[in-house]
């Protein structure tokens, strides 16, 4: 009796996942293998690998995948550089628990602010007449305004602002779980500070670092609006998907989406190999 | 708390990062009161015109004040409905799932991974997939479509947040209540719910806030005026960025921040309890 109630309670989550996650992904994979789809009555014709062949033999593919992975990994790296010291200082140098949780909540604000507002907010700072350009010009360092916003710099800044929390939070959790006695032991045994940091603290925080990289990576992978509007004619996988979808070339759009989903699943697999998330949540 | 000088650089670093992250948002609020339509400094004068000025009749799009922009208010209303529905649904699903996943029942890992997938799958694939699945299943995109996409995205966050913060002895309390012959419903109402009520509320707030700002998934499945995020997105594709959008942004941000203050308060409350 109790058992059935348990499954009954899982039912809403299960239905949600099946209808709005599993079925849509299944359809994407199926249409990615189709020859054509009639848009009017939605009939799927044929079963073929020709889309994949076309995709992987296309000369642009290397560039687009390069751009996609390149921007995503650079964003991860920038976020990591900013977030690791942040998480470290927050863990070891701020004593007050309340202030800690307020600081974490503060970092959530940009992620939860409307995307449009978050991006146009950079115009007064990075735009042609923005603070950075006018400062540099009045200092005489540059003569013409440099295009900060509609280039890759703008993209990285916006992504850093949005996703830094995704990097910071897992690292912070990992650092918090390090047994202070271990650090103390290393110090007592006269390890030099850089070895205490690298061999004890950094290595023990690696699961959090991997978590952070993967969170930021998949978030930037799925975000096609920011590179589309703010990075000026620069192709990524997400942008190609939206272009082909917009032109109603569904099979090809779905093929590209499948590639993207596979990349994301690979990231998830690495994550699960590195960190036992289940333990973190329901088996502690 | 002693404020040692040794830790001062660390604290300054934290402060600098927060300022960098916040500066643009603060400028949006500041510049929304600017007389000039250009969203750059200098501020030529202070005014509320971009919020409440009565239109003279010839303004359009980016030059009409927020108060008199009918589409904006329609989108705002839609956004409120969608976000409230997403918040309540997230809260319901997260609570049910979190309470059950604690128990060792066969198959729970499968559901847990599926929920995690909702966060891992890139937004564009999820949006596209749902457009296609709606076509295949013969569903018309409706009010519920963006709600469901937002919930799929919010549930993994909510679940992790809730389960990581459960009262450690919750299951023992429940067990003692049920061994004293309390019915499952009584246990839930008098033992479980009072102990997790803040987690439940924070899950609802998180779902609301996520739906309030989500655009990548939503813009695939919405039609007409849509919700605020998609409305502003389409407006800015054809219209220039003027101070009016900063005024609109200030209103949106104010709601996000209000929600987050409650959220932060709940989180800090729990931390203090422990």
XYZ file of C-alpha atoms in Angstrom:
558
model
C 0.000 0.000 0.000
C 2.702 2.453 1.038
C 4.656 1.516 -2.051
C 1.856 2.499 -4.408
C 1.445 5.875 -2.727
C 5.139 6.438 -3.295
C 4.821 5.872 -7.001
C 1.674 7.953 -7.083
C 3.623 10.829 -5.603
C 6.302 10.486 -8.255
C 3.695 10.536 -10.993
C 3.484 14.325 -11.559
C 7.235 14.625 -11.999
C 7.297 11.570 -14.220
C 4.481 12.771 -16.463
C 6.107 16.172 -16.805
C 9.432 14.629 -17.784
C 7.906 12.145 -20.207
C 5.663 14.574 -22.062
C 7.819 17.669 -22.125
C 11.318 16.209 -22.079
C 11.574 12.592 -23.220
C 8.999 12.662 -26.025
C 10.316 15.954 -27.490
C 13.879 14.642 -27.427
C 12.755 11.376 -29.009
C 11.024 13.285 -31.792
C 14.134 15.364 -32.412
C 16.242 12.242 -32.757
C 13.659 10.613 -35.060
C 13.257 13.636 -37.334
C 17.014 14.033 -37.445
C 17.040 10.673 -39.193
C 14.229 11.526 -41.628
C 14.523 12.378 -45.289
C 11.780 14.964 -45.167
C 8.895 16.102 -43.033
C 5.776 17.595 -44.529
C 5.201 20.686 -42.450
C 1.456 20.888 -43.092
C 0.227 17.489 -41.917
C 3.370 16.509 -40.042
C 4.262 13.249 -41.748
C 7.763 11.929 -41.312
C 9.209 10.307 -44.446
C 12.141 7.931 -44.675
C 14.854 6.760 -42.353
C 18.342 7.749 -43.380
C 21.681 8.970 -42.153
C 22.077 11.425 -45.021
C 21.660 14.465 -42.741
C 24.526 13.349 -40.585
C 26.688 12.630 -43.614
C 25.823 16.050 -44.984
C 26.566 17.695 -41.676
C 29.888 16.059 -40.990
C 31.162 16.518 -44.525
C 30.129 20.167 -44.722
C 33.181 22.466 -44.743
C 31.511 24.867 -42.305
C 30.979 22.263 -39.633
C 34.512 22.466 -38.292
C 34.285 26.243 -38.002
C 30.882 26.188 -36.356
C 31.804 23.483 -33.876
C 35.067 25.291 -33.251
C 33.214 28.523 -32.532
C 30.683 26.756 -30.327
C 33.203 24.855 -28.244
C 35.663 27.735 -28.328
C 33.284 30.339 -26.950
C 31.801 27.884 -24.446
C 35.190 26.783 -23.126
C 36.591 30.310 -22.995
C 33.496 31.367 -21.048
C 34.017 28.437 -18.683
C 37.636 29.426 -18.207
C 36.836 33.082 -17.533
C 34.086 32.094 -15.115
C 36.491 29.701 -13.410
C 39.174 32.368 -13.018
C 36.687 34.737 -11.465
C 34.704 32.214 -9.454
C 37.424 30.113 -7.849
C 38.994 32.914 -5.802
C 35.497 34.153 -5.053
C 34.371 30.780 -3.707
C 37.670 30.347 -1.882
C 37.497 33.707 -0.154
C 33.844 33.193 0.631
C 34.546 29.829 2.250
C 37.651 30.616 4.239
C 37.613 34.369 4.863
C 33.984 35.227 5.544
C 32.970 33.863 8.919
C 29.371 34.968 9.160
C 27.004 32.305 7.738
C 24.240 34.809 7.129
C 26.473 37.083 5.082
C 27.617 34.058 3.061
C 24.121 33.102 2.051
C 23.272 36.723 1.253
C 26.307 36.973 -1.030
C 25.279 33.800 -2.864
C 21.751 35.112 -3.308
C 23.180 38.384 -4.605
C 24.952 36.531 -7.397
C 21.650 34.942 -8.406
C 20.104 38.244 -9.404
C 21.652 38.573 -12.888
C 20.633 35.035 -13.811
C 17.064 35.748 -12.793
C 16.748 39.065 -14.566
C 15.153 39.229 -17.965
C 17.642 38.400 -20.700
C 16.841 41.513 -22.764
C 17.329 43.863 -19.872
C 20.489 42.147 -18.730
C 22.041 42.547 -22.164
C 20.912 46.073 -23.084
C 22.122 47.131 -19.648
C 25.687 46.945 -20.955
C 25.130 49.662 -23.575
C 25.946 52.604 -21.249
C 29.130 50.834 -20.179
C 30.476 49.114 -23.274
C 28.616 50.888 -26.083
C 30.266 53.318 -28.505
C 29.398 56.243 -26.239
C 29.683 54.170 -23.095
C 31.757 54.734 -20.008
C 34.703 52.587 -21.116
C 35.019 54.164 -24.545
C 34.591 57.752 -23.363
C 37.113 57.228 -20.582
C 39.667 55.771 -22.975
C 39.027 58.571 -25.472
C 39.336 61.357 -22.915
C 42.588 59.805 -21.750
C 43.726 59.924 -25.365
C 44.431 56.237 -25.518
C 42.141 55.673 -28.498
C 40.828 58.055 -31.161
C 37.757 56.155 -32.356
C 35.396 54.221 -30.095
C 36.273 50.543 -30.099
C 33.450 48.102 -30.678
C 33.274 46.282 -27.387
C 29.650 45.333 -27.316
C 29.048 43.841 -30.732
C 32.086 41.642 -30.634
C 33.209 38.672 -28.685
C 34.220 40.780 -25.684
C 30.587 41.697 -25.108
C 29.543 38.077 -25.387
C 32.024 36.948 -22.763
C 31.131 39.747 -20.391
C 27.422 39.036 -20.613
C 27.951 35.312 -20.186
C 30.302 35.862 -17.272
C 27.744 38.050 -15.553
C 24.967 35.515 -16.096
C 26.655 32.215 -15.437
C 29.369 32.995 -12.890
C 27.035 31.694 -10.193
C 26.884 28.275 -11.884
C 30.651 28.042 -11.535
C 30.894 29.594 -8.114
C 28.238 27.597 -6.303
C 29.493 24.011 -6.909
C 33.059 25.085 -6.091
C 31.797 26.750 -2.934
C 29.944 23.579 -1.905
C 33.021 21.441 -2.600
C 35.295 23.766 -0.612
C 32.851 23.737 2.270
C 32.975 19.978 2.475
C 36.758 19.846 2.901
C 37.588 18.678 6.407
C 39.405 21.596 8.101
C 41.555 19.032 9.941
C 43.142 18.009 6.635
C 44.238 21.573 5.940
C 45.441 21.897 9.523
C 47.365 18.629 9.250
C 49.138 19.797 6.108
C 50.084 23.050 7.847
C 51.305 21.285 10.973
C 53.467 19.041 8.845
C 55.073 22.221 7.479
C 53.772 22.070 3.929
C 54.478 25.347 2.130
C 51.304 27.405 1.508
C 51.214 26.729 -2.221
C 51.340 22.982 -1.608
C 48.626 23.210 1.029
C 46.522 24.975 -1.523
C 47.279 22.803 -4.529
C 47.652 19.341 -3.009
C 44.937 19.580 -0.403
C 42.419 22.286 -1.138
C 42.433 22.424 -4.921
C 42.521 18.683 -5.472
C 39.688 18.113 -3.014
C 37.604 20.806 -4.679
C 37.998 19.288 -8.155
C 34.518 17.672 -8.222
C 33.034 21.135 -7.689
C 35.233 22.569 -10.424
C 34.082 19.888 -12.889
C 30.465 20.528 -11.901
C 30.918 24.236 -12.512
C 32.571 23.771 -15.904
C 29.777 21.490 -17.043
C 27.006 23.763 -15.781
C 28.485 26.785 -17.535
C 29.292 24.757 -20.630
C 25.767 23.431 -21.178
C 24.212 26.794 -20.363
C 26.263 28.609 -22.997
C 25.686 25.770 -25.467
C 21.936 26.286 -25.354
C 22.048 30.068 -25.426
C 21.838 31.101 -29.063
C 20.282 34.516 -28.507
C 23.321 36.167 -26.968
C 25.794 35.201 -29.728
C 23.134 35.874 -32.342
C 22.393 39.427 -31.297
C 25.532 40.591 -29.578
C 28.467 38.872 -31.190
C 27.914 40.153 -34.707
C 27.490 37.530 -37.414
C 29.313 34.790 -35.689
C 27.976 31.256 -36.267
C 27.462 28.745 -33.485
C 25.670 25.415 -33.353
C 22.682 26.922 -31.550
C 22.403 29.692 -34.136
C 22.476 27.231 -37.040
C 19.710 25.229 -35.409
C 17.523 28.284 -35.085
C 18.290 29.356 -38.677
C 17.384 25.981 -40.188
C 14.335 25.701 -37.975
C 13.247 29.164 -39.064
C 13.515 28.081 -42.696
C 11.387 24.996 -41.902
C 14.245 22.623 -42.744
C 13.219 20.448 -39.843
C 15.222 17.256 -40.457
C 18.488 19.149 -40.671
C 17.654 21.335 -37.666
C 16.884 18.156 -35.737
C 20.143 16.534 -36.820
C 22.045 19.518 -35.448
C 19.962 19.419 -32.262
C 20.797 15.746 -31.851
C 24.485 16.580 -32.123
C 23.981 19.211 -29.438
C 22.027 16.858 -27.192
C 24.768 14.224 -27.549
C 27.363 16.809 -26.505
C 25.226 17.743 -23.504
C 24.707 14.082 -22.569
C 28.434 13.481 -22.778
C 28.889 16.390 -20.385
C 26.289 14.886 -18.054
C 28.064 11.526 -18.225
C 31.383 13.079 -17.244
C 29.623 14.895 -14.436
C 28.079 11.707 -13.062
C 31.410 9.887 -13.338
C 33.221 12.603 -11.430
C 30.671 13.482 -8.781
C 28.102 11.282 -7.160
C 25.284 13.779 -7.242
C 22.856 11.291 -5.750
C 24.985 11.059 -2.617
C 25.016 14.786 -2.356
C 21.278 14.922 -2.401
C 19.501 11.889 -1.142
C 21.893 9.380 0.314
C 23.983 11.406 2.689
C 33.087 39.122 14.171
C 36.584 40.503 13.943
C 37.449 42.249 10.747
C 41.082 41.290 10.341
C 43.199 43.324 7.953
C 44.663 40.112 6.583
C 41.398 39.155 4.979
C 40.733 42.600 3.632
C 41.985 41.936 0.039
C 39.732 38.877 -0.135
C 36.744 40.911 0.977
C 37.595 43.645 -1.477
C 37.764 41.058 -4.269
C 34.313 39.746 -3.391
C 32.983 43.294 -3.318
C 34.532 44.136 -6.705
C 32.989 41.100 -8.411
C 29.595 41.931 -6.969
C 29.909 45.521 -8.153
C 30.876 44.421 -11.678
C 27.927 42.059 -11.821
C 25.566 44.721 -10.483
C 26.841 47.884 -12.145
C 24.849 47.443 -15.375
C 21.675 46.703 -13.449
C 22.126 49.774 -11.275
C 22.726 51.870 -14.389
C 19.473 50.592 -15.905
C 17.569 51.897 -12.893
C 19.500 55.173 -12.856
C 19.223 55.875 -16.583
C 15.532 55.014 -16.699
C 14.894 58.445 -15.134
C 16.916 60.228 -17.807
C 15.228 62.834 -20.012
C 17.264 61.818 -23.054
C 16.102 58.854 -25.123
C 19.707 57.688 -25.480
C 20.705 55.063 -22.993
C 24.111 56.594 -22.319
C 25.560 59.160 -19.981
C 25.405 62.068 -19.323
C 22.053 62.301 -17.624
C 20.472 65.414 -19.099
C 17.736 65.736 -16.498
C 15.530 63.697 -14.239
C 12.027 62.720 -15.276
C 9.355 60.077 -14.831
C 8.200 60.558 -18.428
C 9.376 57.180 -19.640
C 7.174 55.600 -17.022
C 4.003 57.648 -16.982
C 3.959 60.387 -19.665
C 0.656 60.635 -21.505
C 1.349 60.092 -25.205
C 0.819 63.133 -27.436
C -0.441 60.933 -30.216
C 2.460 60.527 -32.587
C 4.731 58.334 -30.484
C 5.166 54.690 -31.271
C 7.035 51.647 -30.033
C 10.136 52.695 -28.196
C 8.943 56.270 -27.525
C 5.634 55.605 -25.821
C 5.752 55.561 -22.029
C 5.506 52.242 -20.236
C 2.200 53.074 -18.579
C 0.471 53.745 -21.909
C 2.022 50.841 -23.799
C -0.945 48.477 -23.945
C 1.049 45.555 -25.361
C 3.525 45.878 -22.527
C 0.801 45.532 -19.931
C -0.736 42.633 -21.773
C 2.637 40.891 -21.878
C 3.162 41.714 -18.216
C -0.183 40.174 -17.301
C 0.647 37.074 -19.343
C 4.027 36.910 -17.644
C 2.450 37.101 -14.215
C 0.019 34.275 -15.036
C 2.720 32.094 -16.589
C 5.199 32.713 -13.784
C 2.665 32.143 -11.005
C 1.481 28.928 -12.651
C 5.091 27.816 -13.167
C 5.948 28.654 -9.560
C 3.014 26.722 -8.114
C 3.560 23.736 -10.387
C 7.303 23.670 -9.670
C 6.590 23.797 -5.966
C 4.021 20.978 -6.198
C 6.196 18.675 -8.303
C 9.388 19.413 -6.381
C 7.736 18.750 -3.023
C 6.109 15.482 -4.113
C 9.255 14.252 -5.811
C 11.655 15.337 -3.084
C 9.612 13.665 -0.350
C 9.476 10.391 -2.280
C 13.051 10.300 -3.568
C 14.269 10.093 0.029
C 12.838 6.588 0.253
C 14.647 3.651 -1.216
C 12.198 2.692 -3.902
C 13.241 0.906 -7.079
C 13.529 3.137 -10.103
C 14.032 6.413 -8.262
C 17.403 6.958 -9.928
C 15.787 6.909 -13.373
C 13.417 9.712 -12.439
C 16.229 11.644 -10.787
C 18.367 11.476 -13.934
C 15.407 12.474 -16.075
C 14.844 15.527 -13.919
C 18.536 16.381 -14.105
C 18.265 16.107 -17.883
C 15.837 19.032 -17.839
C 18.697 21.259 -16.787
C 21.393 19.635 -18.928
C 19.537 19.588 -22.269
C 20.282 22.897 -24.018
C 17.347 25.298 -24.039
C 17.191 25.498 -27.813
C 16.821 21.713 -28.176
C 14.083 21.655 -25.574
C 12.204 24.513 -27.221
C 12.479 23.001 -30.678
C 11.544 19.529 -29.435
C 8.423 20.836 -27.771
C 7.281 22.663 -30.888
C 7.602 19.395 -32.808
C 6.044 17.220 -30.118
C 3.074 19.556 -29.916
C 2.617 19.227 -33.655
C 2.879 15.458 -33.517
C 0.541 14.996 -30.577
C -1.875 17.460 -32.097
C -1.731 19.878 -29.155
C -2.180 23.547 -29.817
C 0.472 25.697 -28.118
C -1.364 27.326 -25.241
C -0.809 29.116 -21.990
C 0.484 25.859 -20.524
C 3.240 25.277 -23.051
C 5.646 27.971 -21.792
C 4.626 27.066 -18.238
C 5.674 23.450 -18.763
C 8.990 24.425 -20.361
C 9.741 26.729 -17.442
C 8.811 24.008 -14.952
C 11.091 21.471 -16.681
C 13.926 23.967 -16.254
C 13.056 24.962 -12.682
C 12.414 21.520 -11.163
C 16.077 20.345 -11.133
C 17.142 23.527 -9.319
C 14.229 23.319 -6.918
C 14.794 19.638 -6.190
C 18.478 20.075 -5.423
C 17.793 23.124 -3.286
C 15.034 21.405 -1.362
C 16.685 18.036 -0.809
C 19.987 19.524 0.236
C 18.196 21.493 2.936
C 15.822 18.953 4.444
C 15.787 18.761 8.202
C 18.142 15.805 8.925
C 15.747 14.121 11.354
C 12.634 14.631 9.237
C 12.170 10.934 8.493
C 12.561 9.948 12.145
C 9.878 12.419 13.178
C 7.552 11.086 10.514
C 8.204 7.529 11.604
C 7.453 8.250 15.232
C 4.237 10.016 14.276
C 3.042 7.135 12.132
C 3.950 4.564 14.782
C 1.698 6.559 17.078
C -1.069 5.738 14.574
C -1.224 9.029 12.755
C -2.614 8.591 9.257
C -0.300 9.439 6.331
C -2.314 12.579 5.734
C -2.031 13.629 9.369
C 1.703 12.984 9.303
C 2.044 15.153 6.244
C -0.120 17.945 7.583
C 1.175 18.113 11.147
C 4.764 16.841 10.917
C 6.197 17.044 7.407
C 4.665 20.226 6.078
C 5.476 22.481 9.051
C 9.073 21.276 8.925
C 9.582 21.842 5.220
C 7.258 24.778 4.641
C 10.105 27.221 3.961
C 11.685 24.908 1.425
C 8.304 24.565 -0.260
C 7.873 28.331 -0.417
C 11.395 28.851 -1.724
C 10.784 26.293 -4.490
C 7.695 28.228 -5.557
C 9.591 31.512 -5.558
C 12.413 30.000 -7.566
C 9.997 28.621 -10.163
C 8.347 32.026 -10.424
C 11.637 33.868 -10.839
C 12.968 31.471 -13.436
C 9.792 31.680 -15.500
C 9.833 35.455 -15.117
C 13.183 35.748 -16.873
C 13.321 32.710 -19.155
C 13.428 33.550 -22.851
C 15.403 30.917 -24.795
C 12.911 28.115 -24.304
C 9.829 30.298 -24.137
C 10.354 32.137 -27.408
C 9.863 28.931 -29.393
C 6.430 28.155 -28.089
C 4.761 31.507 -27.686
C 2.489 33.404 -30.005
C 1.133 36.919 -30.238
C 2.116 39.357 -27.541
C 3.576 36.541 -25.492
C 5.193 37.023 -22.142
C 7.393 39.974 -21.245
C 10.712 38.417 -22.190
C 9.555 37.426 -25.668
C 7.631 40.685 -26.094
C 10.711 42.815 -25.416
C 12.807 40.517 -27.592
C 10.575 41.004 -30.626
C 10.124 44.733 -29.937
C 13.861 45.304 -29.826
C 14.345 43.468 -33.096
C 12.487 46.243 -34.913
C 12.737 49.203 -32.549
C 15.720 51.110 -31.169
C 16.808 50.727 -27.561
C 15.541 53.824 -25.792
C 15.192 54.866 -22.190
C 11.649 53.469 -22.274
C 13.076 49.940 -22.241
C 15.187 50.860 -19.265
C 12.040 51.979 -17.492
C 10.401 48.674 -18.412
C 13.553 46.882 -17.270
C 13.450 48.662 -13.944
C 9.914 47.395 -13.340
C 10.888 43.837 -14.304
C 14.038 43.921 -12.235
C 12.172 45.295 -9.240
C 9.893 42.258 -9.288
C 12.843 39.845 -9.682
C 14.724 41.515 -6.861
C 11.675 41.534 -4.585
C 11.297 37.797 -5.124
C 14.988 37.254 -4.519
C 14.976 39.209 -1.291
C 12.322 36.877 0.082
C 14.303 33.926 -1.267
C 17.551 35.137 0.306
C 15.763 35.766 3.563
C 14.454 32.204 3.596
C 17.876 30.768 2.807
C 19.607 32.787 5.508
C 16.860 31.911 7.978
C 17.508 28.229 7.450
C 21.243 28.679 7.726
C 20.780 30.452 11.016
C 18.534 27.670 12.291
C 21.197 25.052 11.747
